[in-house]
Amino acid sequence: MVSPKQAAGEAQLLKAILQESLTEVLVFDAASLQILQANPAALHNLQIPARDLQSQTPLDFLDSPEDALELRILLSLLANGKRRRVSLDVSCRRRDGSTYPVEARLFRSTHEGKPIYICIANDVSQREATRRALEHTESDLRAIMANLPGMAYQMMRQPDGTLTMHYVSNQSRQLLGIRAATLRAHPELFQQLILPEDRADYQVRLTEAGGAHLTFNWEGRLWSEGWKDVKWVDLRVSPRDTDTGPVWDGILLNVSQSKRAEADIKRSRAQISALASHVESVKEQERLAIAREIHDDLGGNLTGIKIGLSWLLQHLPPDASQLVERARWLDTLVDQTLDSADRITTDLRPAIIDSGVVAALEWQLQRFTRSTDIPYDFTTSHQQLTLPPDLQIGIFRITQEALTNIAKHAHASQIKVRLERQPDRLSLRIIDNGVGVASLFDKTRFDSTQRRKRAAQGFGILGMTERAAALGGELTLSPGKTQGTEIRLRIPLEPARLTSLPDASFSGDSQP
């Protein structure tokens, strides 16, 4: 039996707990429903002083008649003993008119011999706000998923290595021709859609990723039975740790359109390259034809005129000094015209090209030094290197354009040319010690007129690049190690494409 002193102590402890509790506690009479007691949490939430609260009932604070009716029904169940405890979710109204959701539990008891109800309630405003935010976020996520240009999914690797899918977006039907529920139930269907020639690569990527490090990107083709077509897809998977274990979030994008565009671009580039190669070939043929006509027709006619003038000079009367002087002047003019015809013929199609690329480059460098006073250093891995005509002429023209750019724009005092045959390719390097490629568009060094003139080099560089591509090679332009510019040409070679003398080293240089 509890002593009065012990009972008083327990009452004080209970009162202290109720005073500090954040949970609302109301005690009201079972017959009149008049509120008898309320702890500070209840007074604070309802915004009512204690003296005013005791003249009201819990029904006065409910926000809707439906909540009041539900409370009366539950209290009747407690009153007739059919229920020992009841709970309900209602909305309470404060004195300022604002409302807040409450989760309440009620039970029946006695106090000083009279029946009472005790209500313990929790303000769940924060929880409701969180729930609504989550619902809103989930709605946003569903909208985002519905508008993705691909299929989103989540999967997990089981200990036995099998894959299970926790989530598949509805785009599965549109992209794969398989319903999301079907793919979740049978994840293996995805691999069956991969074309046989791409399946091995997918398996390798999957195996290499493995375990908890299943992170990879894969691009391949799928056959959609539902749509009877092949789609290019891009698969991206990344891991994420959860309470239930690692989950992999993936997205499957349809990249068929971009692949088609990429193929069209490649095809267009190949056509442009073939056209450029054909144009260069035609140009070289025209140059050769014009050079031959100048050499054969014009040169032959000029030679005939010179022979006639020589005969005329020998048969003119000695006292016809004016006629002799005019004939000699015409003879000199014919010599100058023959020199011009020879120069034009050489510019169009130097005969030295037929002697091999090494001799042609050496001859070209000698002409460059004579006209610019810039010395050169030329080294090659072979004394003679016989190439197909198109390759030989291409290297000659690229070098010609590079030397022209150096003479016009580089302000160099020396150049180096390296020609090297390697087992699988031919390499040509042209290096100068001039102002460097970075100065082409240096706004701090040149005014707008000068920059436009220097930018015109870009067309020459573009022509060199296109000519290299037409030969199946690659041309790069980069700053030199210390200064100047380095042009590097790499052309892959097949064994049947190249013949040469045994390896030897040949070096040439020239001083102005």
Coordinates of C-alpha atoms in Angstrom, one line a residue:
M1 CA 0.0 0.0 0.0
V2 CA 1.4 3.4 -1.0
S3 CA 1.9 5.8 1.9
P4 CA 0.5 9.4 1.7
K5 CA 4.0 10.7 1.6
Q6 CA 5.0 8.5 -1.3
A7 CA 1.8 9.3 -3.2
A8 CA 2.5 13.0 -2.8
G9 CA 6.0 12.5 -4.1
E10 CA 4.8 10.7 -7.2
A11 CA 2.2 13.4 -7.8
Q12 CA 4.9 16.1 -7.7
L13 CA 7.1 14.0 -10.1
L14 CA 4.2 13.5 -12.5
K15 CA 3.4 17.2 -12.4
A16 CA 7.0 18.1 -13.2
I17 CA 7.1 15.8 -16.2
L18 CA 3.8 17.2 -17.6
Q19 CA 5.2 20.8 -17.1
E20 CA 8.3 20.1 -19.2
S21 CA 6.8 17.8 -21.8
L22 CA 6.4 19.0 -25.4
T23 CA 3.4 16.6 -25.7
E24 CA 0.0 18.2 -25.2
V25 CA -2.0 16.7 -22.2
L26 CA -5.6 17.5 -21.5
V27 CA -7.8 16.2 -18.7
F28 CA -11.6 16.7 -19.0
D29 CA -14.7 15.6 -17.2
A30 CA -16.3 12.4 -18.7
A31 CA -19.9 13.7 -18.2
S32 CA -19.6 17.4 -19.2
L33 CA -16.4 17.2 -21.2
Q34 CA -15.3 20.4 -19.4
I35 CA -11.5 20.7 -19.4
L36 CA -10.1 20.3 -15.9
Q37 CA -6.4 20.5 -16.5
A38 CA -3.9 21.2 -19.3
N39 CA -0.1 21.2 -19.4
P40 CA 1.9 24.2 -20.7
A41 CA 2.4 22.6 -24.2
A42 CA -1.3 22.4 -24.7
L43 CA -1.8 26.0 -23.5
H44 CA 1.0 27.2 -25.8
N45 CA -0.3 25.5 -28.9
L46 CA -3.9 26.5 -28.4
Q47 CA -2.8 30.1 -27.5
I48 CA -5.3 30.2 -24.5
P49 CA -4.6 31.2 -20.9
A50 CA -5.3 28.5 -18.3
R51 CA -8.2 30.5 -16.7
D52 CA -10.0 30.5 -20.1
L53 CA -9.2 27.0 -21.0
Q54 CA -11.1 25.4 -18.1
S55 CA -14.4 26.9 -19.3
Q56 CA -14.2 25.0 -22.6
T57 CA -14.3 21.5 -23.9
P58 CA -12.1 19.7 -26.5
L59 CA -14.9 20.0 -29.0
D60 CA -14.4 23.8 -29.0
F61 CA -10.9 23.5 -30.5
L62 CA -11.7 21.1 -33.4
D63 CA -11.5 22.6 -36.8
S64 CA -14.3 20.7 -38.5
P65 CA -17.7 19.1 -37.6
E66 CA -16.5 15.8 -38.9
D67 CA -13.6 15.8 -36.4
A68 CA -16.1 16.6 -33.6
L69 CA -18.4 13.8 -34.6
E70 CA -15.5 11.3 -34.7
L71 CA -14.4 12.4 -31.2
R72 CA -17.9 11.9 -29.8
I73 CA -18.1 8.4 -31.3
L74 CA -14.7 7.4 -29.8
L75 CA -15.6 8.8 -26.4
S76 CA -18.8 6.8 -26.4
L77 CA -16.8 3.6 -27.1
L78 CA -14.6 4.5 -24.0
A79 CA -17.6 5.2 -21.9
N80 CA -19.4 1.9 -22.5
G81 CA -16.1 -0.1 -22.1
K82 CA -15.9 -1.3 -25.6
R83 CA -12.5 0.2 -26.1
R84 CA -9.8 0.9 -23.5
R85 CA -7.9 3.3 -25.7
V86 CA -8.7 5.2 -28.9
S87 CA -6.6 7.3 -31.3
L88 CA -7.6 9.8 -33.9
D89 CA -6.0 12.4 -36.3
V90 CA -7.7 15.8 -36.2
S91 CA -7.1 19.4 -37.0
C92 CA -7.1 21.8 -34.1
R93 CA -7.8 25.5 -34.3
R94 CA -5.8 28.1 -32.3
R95 CA -7.2 31.4 -30.9
D96 CA -5.7 33.4 -33.8
G97 CA -7.6 31.2 -36.3
S98 CA -4.6 29.1 -37.5
T99 CA -4.9 25.3 -37.5
Y100 CA -2.4 22.5 -37.0
P101 CA -2.7 18.7 -37.3
V102 CA -2.8 16.6 -34.2
E103 CA -2.3 12.9 -33.6
A104 CA -4.2 12.2 -30.3
R105 CA -4.7 9.2 -28.0
L106 CA -7.5 9.1 -25.4
F107 CA -8.3 6.7 -22.5
R108 CA -10.8 6.8 -19.6
S109 CA -9.7 7.0 -15.9
T110 CA -11.0 8.3 -12.6
H111 CA -10.0 11.3 -10.4
E112 CA -11.3 11.7 -6.9
G113 CA -14.0 9.2 -7.6
K114 CA -15.2 10.8 -10.8
P115 CA -14.7 9.5 -14.4
I116 CA -12.4 11.6 -16.6
Y117 CA -10.8 11.4 -20.0
I118 CA -7.1 12.0 -20.6
C119 CA -6.0 13.1 -24.0
I120 CA -2.4 12.9 -25.0
A121 CA -1.8 14.8 -28.3
N122 CA 1.2 15.5 -30.6
D123 CA 1.6 18.4 -33.0
V124 CA 2.5 16.7 -36.2
S125 CA 2.8 19.9 -38.3
Q126 CA 6.5 19.3 -39.1
R127 CA 5.8 15.7 -40.0
E128 CA 2.9 16.7 -42.3
A129 CA 5.0 19.4 -43.9
T130 CA 7.7 16.8 -44.5
R131 CA 5.2 14.4 -45.9
R132 CA 3.8 17.0 -48.3
A133 CA 7.3 18.0 -49.3
L134 CA 8.1 14.4 -50.0
E135 CA 4.9 13.9 -52.0
H136 CA 5.8 17.1 -54.0
T137 CA 9.4 15.9 -54.5
E138 CA 8.1 12.4 -55.6
S139 CA 5.7 14.1 -58.0
D140 CA 8.5 16.2 -59.4
L141 CA 10.7 13.1 -59.8
R142 CA 8.0 11.3 -61.6
A143 CA 7.5 14.2 -64.0
I144 CA 11.3 14.3 -64.6
M145 CA 11.4 10.6 -65.2
A146 CA 8.4 10.8 -67.6
N147 CA 10.2 13.5 -69.7
L148 CA 13.7 11.9 -69.8
P149 CA 14.9 11.1 -73.3
G150 CA 15.6 7.6 -72.1
M151 CA 14.9 4.9 -69.5
A152 CA 15.9 5.3 -65.9
Y153 CA 16.3 2.2 -63.6
Q154 CA 17.8 0.9 -60.4
M155 CA 19.4 -2.5 -60.0
M156 CA 21.2 -4.6 -57.5
R157 CA 23.7 -7.5 -57.9
Q158 CA 22.9 -10.5 -55.8
P159 CA 25.5 -12.6 -54.1
D160 CA 25.2 -15.3 -56.8
G161 CA 25.9 -12.7 -59.5
T162 CA 22.4 -12.3 -60.8
L163 CA 21.0 -8.8 -61.3
T164 CA 17.6 -7.6 -60.0
M165 CA 15.9 -4.4 -61.0
H166 CA 14.1 -2.4 -58.3
Y167 CA 12.8 0.3 -60.5
V168 CA 12.3 0.8 -64.3
S169 CA 10.8 3.9 -65.7
N170 CA 7.9 3.7 -68.1
Q171 CA 10.1 4.7 -71.0
S172 CA 11.1 1.1 -71.1
R173 CA 8.1 0.4 -73.4
Q174 CA 9.0 3.3 -75.8
L175 CA 12.8 2.5 -75.9
L176 CA 13.0 -1.3 -75.7
G177 CA 9.5 -2.4 -76.6
I178 CA 9.2 -4.1 -73.2
R179 CA 6.9 -3.0 -70.4
A180 CA 8.6 -1.8 -67.2
A181 CA 6.9 -4.5 -65.1
T182 CA 8.1 -7.2 -67.5
L183 CA 11.7 -5.9 -67.4
R184 CA 11.7 -5.7 -63.6
A185 CA 10.5 -9.3 -63.4
H186 CA 13.0 -10.5 -66.1
P187 CA 16.1 -8.3 -66.1
E188 CA 17.9 -10.8 -68.4
L189 CA 15.7 -9.6 -71.3
F190 CA 17.9 -6.5 -71.6
Q191 CA 21.0 -8.5 -72.6
Q192 CA 19.0 -10.5 -75.0
L193 CA 18.2 -7.3 -76.9
I194 CA 21.9 -6.4 -77.5
L195 CA 23.1 -7.3 -81.0
P196 CA 25.4 -10.3 -80.9
E197 CA 28.4 -8.3 -82.3
D198 CA 28.1 -5.8 -79.4
R199 CA 27.1 -8.2 -76.6
A200 CA 30.7 -9.4 -76.0
D201 CA 31.8 -5.8 -75.3
Y202 CA 28.9 -5.3 -72.9
Q203 CA 29.8 -8.5 -71.0
V204 CA 33.5 -7.5 -70.8
R205 CA 32.5 -4.1 -69.4
L206 CA 30.1 -5.7 -66.9
T207 CA 32.7 -8.2 -65.8
E208 CA 35.4 -5.6 -65.4
A209 CA 33.2 -3.4 -63.4
G210 CA 32.0 -6.3 -61.1
G211 CA 31.2 -6.3 -57.4
A212 CA 30.6 -3.1 -55.6
H213 CA 32.5 -1.1 -58.3
L214 CA 29.9 -1.5 -61.0
T215 CA 30.5 1.9 -62.5
F216 CA 30.8 2.1 -66.3
N217 CA 29.6 3.6 -69.5
W218 CA 28.7 1.5 -72.5
E219 CA 27.5 2.3 -76.0
G220 CA 26.0 -0.2 -78.3
R221 CA 23.1 -1.4 -80.4
L222 CA 19.8 -3.0 -79.4
W223 CA 17.3 -4.8 -81.5
S224 CA 13.8 -3.8 -80.6
E225 CA 11.4 -6.6 -81.6
G226 CA 8.4 -4.4 -80.8
W227 CA 9.6 -1.7 -83.2
K228 CA 11.5 -3.9 -85.6
D229 CA 14.5 -1.6 -85.7
V230 CA 18.0 -1.2 -84.3
K231 CA 18.7 1.6 -81.8
W232 CA 22.0 3.0 -80.6
V233 CA 21.9 3.4 -76.8
D234 CA 24.3 5.0 -74.3
L235 CA 24.3 3.2 -70.9
R236 CA 25.6 5.0 -67.8
V237 CA 25.6 3.3 -64.4
S238 CA 26.8 4.7 -61.0
P239 CA 26.8 3.2 -57.5
R240 CA 25.0 4.5 -54.4
D241 CA 25.1 3.1 -50.9
T242 CA 21.8 2.6 -49.1
D243 CA 20.6 1.0 -45.8
T244 CA 19.8 -2.2 -47.7
G245 CA 23.0 -2.3 -49.6
P246 CA 24.6 -0.8 -52.7
V247 CA 22.2 0.2 -55.4
W248 CA 23.2 1.1 -58.9
D249 CA 21.3 4.0 -60.6
G250 CA 21.4 3.8 -64.4
I251 CA 20.1 5.7 -67.4
L252 CA 19.7 4.3 -70.9
L253 CA 19.7 7.0 -73.5
N254 CA 18.6 6.7 -77.1
V255 CA 21.5 8.1 -79.2
S256 CA 20.4 6.8 -82.6
Q257 CA 19.8 10.2 -84.0
S258 CA 23.2 11.5 -82.9
K259 CA 24.8 8.3 -84.3
R260 CA 23.1 8.9 -87.6
A261 CA 24.3 12.5 -87.6
E262 CA 27.8 11.3 -86.7
A263 CA 27.8 8.8 -89.5
D264 CA 26.5 11.5 -91.9
I265 CA 29.3 13.8 -90.8
K266 CA 31.9 11.1 -91.3
R267 CA 30.5 10.3 -94.7
S268 CA 30.5 13.9 -95.7
R269 CA 34.0 14.4 -94.5
A270 CA 35.1 11.3 -96.4
Q271 CA 33.4 12.7 -99.5
I272 CA 35.0 16.1 -99.0
S273 CA 38.4 14.5 -98.5
A274 CA 37.9 12.4 -101.6
L275 CA 36.8 15.5 -103.6
A276 CA 39.8 17.4 -102.3
S277 CA 42.1 14.6 -103.3
H278 CA 40.5 14.5 -106.7
V279 CA 40.8 18.3 -107.1
E280 CA 44.5 18.2 -106.1
S281 CA 45.1 15.3 -108.5
V282 CA 43.4 17.2 -111.3
K283 CA 45.3 20.3 -110.5
E284 CA 48.6 18.5 -110.6
Q285 CA 47.6 16.9 -113.9
E286 CA 46.7 20.4 -115.3
R287 CA 50.0 21.8 -114.0
L288 CA 51.9 19.0 -115.7
A289 CA 50.0 19.5 -118.9
I290 CA 50.5 23.3 -118.9
A291 CA 54.2 22.9 -118.0
R292 CA 54.6 20.5 -120.9
E293 CA 52.8 22.8 -123.3
I294 CA 54.9 25.8 -122.2
H295 CA 58.1 23.7 -122.5
D296 CA 57.3 22.0 -125.7
D297 CA 55.2 24.6 -127.7
L298 CA 56.2 27.9 -126.3
G299 CA 59.8 26.9 -125.6
G300 CA 60.0 25.4 -129.1
N301 CA 58.6 28.5 -130.7
L302 CA 60.9 30.7 -128.8
T303 CA 63.9 28.6 -129.7
G304 CA 62.9 28.8 -133.3
I305 CA 62.7 32.6 -133.1
K306 CA 66.1 32.7 -131.5
I307 CA 67.6 30.6 -134.3
G308 CA 66.0 32.9 -136.9
L309 CA 67.3 36.0 -135.1
S310 CA 70.8 34.5 -135.1
W311 CA 70.6 33.8 -138.8
L312 CA 69.3 37.3 -139.4
L313 CA 72.2 38.9 -137.4
Q314 CA 74.7 37.0 -139.5
H315 CA 73.2 38.1 -142.8
L316 CA 72.4 41.8 -142.0
P317 CA 74.6 44.3 -143.9
P318 CA 77.5 45.5 -141.7
D319 CA 76.4 49.2 -142.2
A320 CA 72.8 48.5 -141.0
S321 CA 73.7 49.3 -137.4
Q322 CA 70.2 50.2 -136.4
L323 CA 68.8 46.9 -137.7
V324 CA 71.6 45.0 -136.0
E325 CA 70.9 46.7 -132.7
R326 CA 67.2 46.0 -132.9
A327 CA 67.8 42.3 -133.7
R328 CA 70.2 41.9 -130.8
W329 CA 67.6 43.5 -128.5
L330 CA 65.0 41.0 -129.7
D331 CA 67.5 38.2 -129.2
T332 CA 68.0 39.3 -125.6
L333 CA 64.2 39.5 -125.1
V334 CA 63.8 36.0 -126.4
D335 CA 66.4 34.8 -123.9
Q336 CA 64.5 36.5 -121.1
T337 CA 61.3 35.0 -122.2
L338 CA 62.9 31.5 -122.3
D339 CA 64.1 32.1 -118.8
S340 CA 60.6 33.1 -117.7
A341 CA 59.0 30.1 -119.4
D342 CA 61.5 27.8 -117.7
R343 CA 60.7 29.5 -114.3
I344 CA 57.0 29.1 -114.9
T345 CA 57.4 25.5 -115.9
T346 CA 59.5 24.8 -112.8
D347 CA 56.9 26.5 -110.5
L348 CA 54.1 24.5 -112.1
R349 CA 55.8 21.1 -112.0
P350 CA 59.5 20.9 -111.1
A351 CA 61.1 18.1 -113.0
I352 CA 63.2 17.3 -109.9
I353 CA 60.1 15.7 -108.4
D354 CA 60.6 12.7 -110.7
S355 CA 64.0 12.2 -109.1
G356 CA 62.5 11.3 -105.7
V357 CA 61.2 13.1 -102.7
V358 CA 64.6 13.5 -101.0
A359 CA 66.1 15.2 -104.1
A360 CA 63.0 17.3 -104.5
L361 CA 63.1 18.6 -100.9
E362 CA 66.8 19.3 -101.1
W363 CA 66.2 21.3 -104.4
Q364 CA 63.3 23.1 -102.8
L365 CA 65.3 24.1 -99.7
Q366 CA 68.1 25.4 -101.8
R367 CA 65.7 27.7 -103.8
F368 CA 64.2 28.8 -100.5
T369 CA 67.7 29.8 -99.1
R370 CA 68.6 31.6 -102.3
S371 CA 65.5 33.7 -102.2
T372 CA 65.3 34.4 -98.5
D373 CA 68.9 34.2 -97.2
I374 CA 67.5 31.9 -94.4
P375 CA 69.9 28.9 -93.9
Y376 CA 68.4 25.4 -93.6
D377 CA 69.4 22.1 -92.0
F378 CA 68.0 19.0 -93.8
T379 CA 68.4 15.4 -92.5
T380 CA 66.8 12.2 -93.7
S381 CA 67.0 8.6 -92.8
H382 CA 67.4 7.5 -96.5
Q383 CA 69.4 8.8 -99.3
Q384 CA 66.7 7.8 -101.8
L385 CA 63.0 7.1 -101.0
T386 CA 60.7 6.2 -103.9
L387 CA 57.1 6.9 -103.2
P388 CA 53.9 6.7 -105.2
P389 CA 53.5 9.9 -107.4
D390 CA 50.5 11.2 -105.4
L391 CA 52.4 10.8 -102.1
Q392 CA 55.6 12.3 -103.4
I393 CA 53.8 15.4 -104.9
G394 CA 51.7 15.8 -101.7
I395 CA 54.8 16.0 -99.5
F396 CA 56.5 18.4 -101.9
R397 CA 53.5 20.7 -102.0
I398 CA 53.0 20.6 -98.2
T399 CA 56.7 21.5 -97.7
Q400 CA 56.3 24.3 -100.4
E401 CA 53.4 25.9 -98.6
A402 CA 55.2 25.6 -95.2
L403 CA 58.3 27.3 -96.6
T404 CA 56.1 30.0 -98.1
N405 CA 54.4 30.7 -94.8
I406 CA 57.8 30.9 -93.0
A407 CA 59.2 33.3 -95.6
K408 CA 56.1 35.6 -95.4
H409 CA 55.3 35.5 -91.7
A410 CA 57.7 33.7 -89.4
H411 CA 60.6 36.2 -89.3
A412 CA 62.9 33.2 -88.8
S413 CA 66.6 33.1 -89.1
Q414 CA 66.9 29.3 -89.5
I415 CA 64.8 26.3 -90.4
K416 CA 65.3 22.5 -89.8
V417 CA 63.6 19.8 -91.9
R418 CA 63.6 16.2 -90.8
L419 CA 62.4 13.4 -93.1
E420 CA 62.2 10.0 -91.5
R421 CA 60.9 6.6 -92.7
Q422 CA 59.7 4.4 -89.8
P423 CA 58.4 0.8 -90.2
D424 CA 54.8 1.9 -90.4
R425 CA 54.8 5.5 -91.4
L426 CA 56.6 8.4 -93.0
S427 CA 57.3 11.5 -90.8
L428 CA 58.2 15.0 -91.9
R429 CA 59.1 17.8 -89.5
I430 CA 59.6 21.4 -90.4
I431 CA 60.8 23.6 -87.6
D432 CA 61.6 27.3 -87.6
N433 CA 62.9 29.7 -84.9
G434 CA 60.5 32.6 -85.8
V435 CA 57.8 34.4 -83.9
G436 CA 55.7 31.2 -83.4
V437 CA 52.2 30.1 -84.2
A438 CA 50.7 31.8 -81.1
S439 CA 51.4 35.2 -82.7
L440 CA 48.9 34.6 -85.5
F441 CA 46.1 36.1 -83.4
D442 CA 48.0 38.0 -80.8
K443 CA 46.0 41.2 -80.4
T444 CA 48.6 42.9 -78.2
R445 CA 51.3 42.8 -80.9
F446 CA 49.5 43.7 -84.1
D447 CA 46.8 46.1 -85.2
S448 CA 43.6 44.8 -87.0
T449 CA 45.1 45.1 -90.5
Q450 CA 48.2 43.2 -89.6
R451 CA 46.1 40.5 -87.8
R452 CA 44.0 40.0 -90.9
K453 CA 47.1 39.6 -93.0
R454 CA 48.5 37.1 -90.6
A455 CA 45.2 35.3 -90.2
A456 CA 45.3 34.6 -94.0
Q457 CA 48.0 32.0 -93.2
G458 CA 45.1 29.9 -91.8
F459 CA 44.0 29.2 -95.4
G460 CA 47.4 27.9 -96.2
I461 CA 47.5 25.7 -93.1
L462 CA 44.0 24.5 -93.9
G463 CA 45.1 23.5 -97.4
M464 CA 48.1 21.7 -95.9
T465 CA 45.8 19.9 -93.5
E466 CA 43.4 18.9 -96.2
R467 CA 46.2 17.7 -98.5
A468 CA 47.6 15.6 -95.6
A469 CA 44.1 14.1 -94.9
A470 CA 43.7 13.3 -98.6
L471 CA 47.0 11.3 -98.4
G472 CA 45.6 9.4 -95.4
G473 CA 47.9 11.2 -93.0
E474 CA 47.7 13.9 -90.3
L475 CA 49.3 17.3 -90.0
T476 CA 49.8 19.1 -86.7
L477 CA 51.0 22.6 -86.0
S478 CA 52.5 23.4 -82.6
P479 CA 54.8 25.8 -80.9
G480 CA 58.5 24.9 -80.9
K481 CA 60.3 23.7 -77.7
T482 CA 61.8 27.1 -77.1
Q483 CA 60.5 29.4 -79.9
G484 CA 59.1 29.3 -83.4
T485 CA 56.8 26.7 -84.9
E486 CA 56.9 23.0 -85.6
I487 CA 54.9 21.4 -88.4
R488 CA 54.7 17.7 -88.2
L489 CA 53.3 15.4 -91.0
R490 CA 52.6 11.7 -90.4
I491 CA 51.6 9.4 -93.2
P492 CA 50.9 5.7 -92.6
L493 CA 52.7 3.4 -95.0
E494 CA 51.9 0.0 -96.2
P495 CA 54.9 -2.2 -97.2
A496 CA 53.8 -2.2 -100.9
R497 CA 53.6 1.6 -100.9
L498 CA 57.3 2.3 -100.1
T499 CA 60.6 1.3 -101.6
S500 CA 64.0 2.6 -100.6
L501 CA 67.7 2.0 -100.6
P502 CA 69.1 0.3 -97.5
D503 CA 69.0 2.4 -94.4
A504 CA 71.6 5.2 -94.4
S505 CA 71.8 8.6 -93.0
F506 CA 71.9 11.7 -95.3
S507 CA 72.2 15.2 -94.1
G508 CA 72.4 18.5 -96.0
D509 CA 72.6 22.1 -94.9
S510 CA 73.1 25.4 -96.6
Q511 CA 74.3 28.8 -95.6
P512 CA 73.2 31.9 -97.5

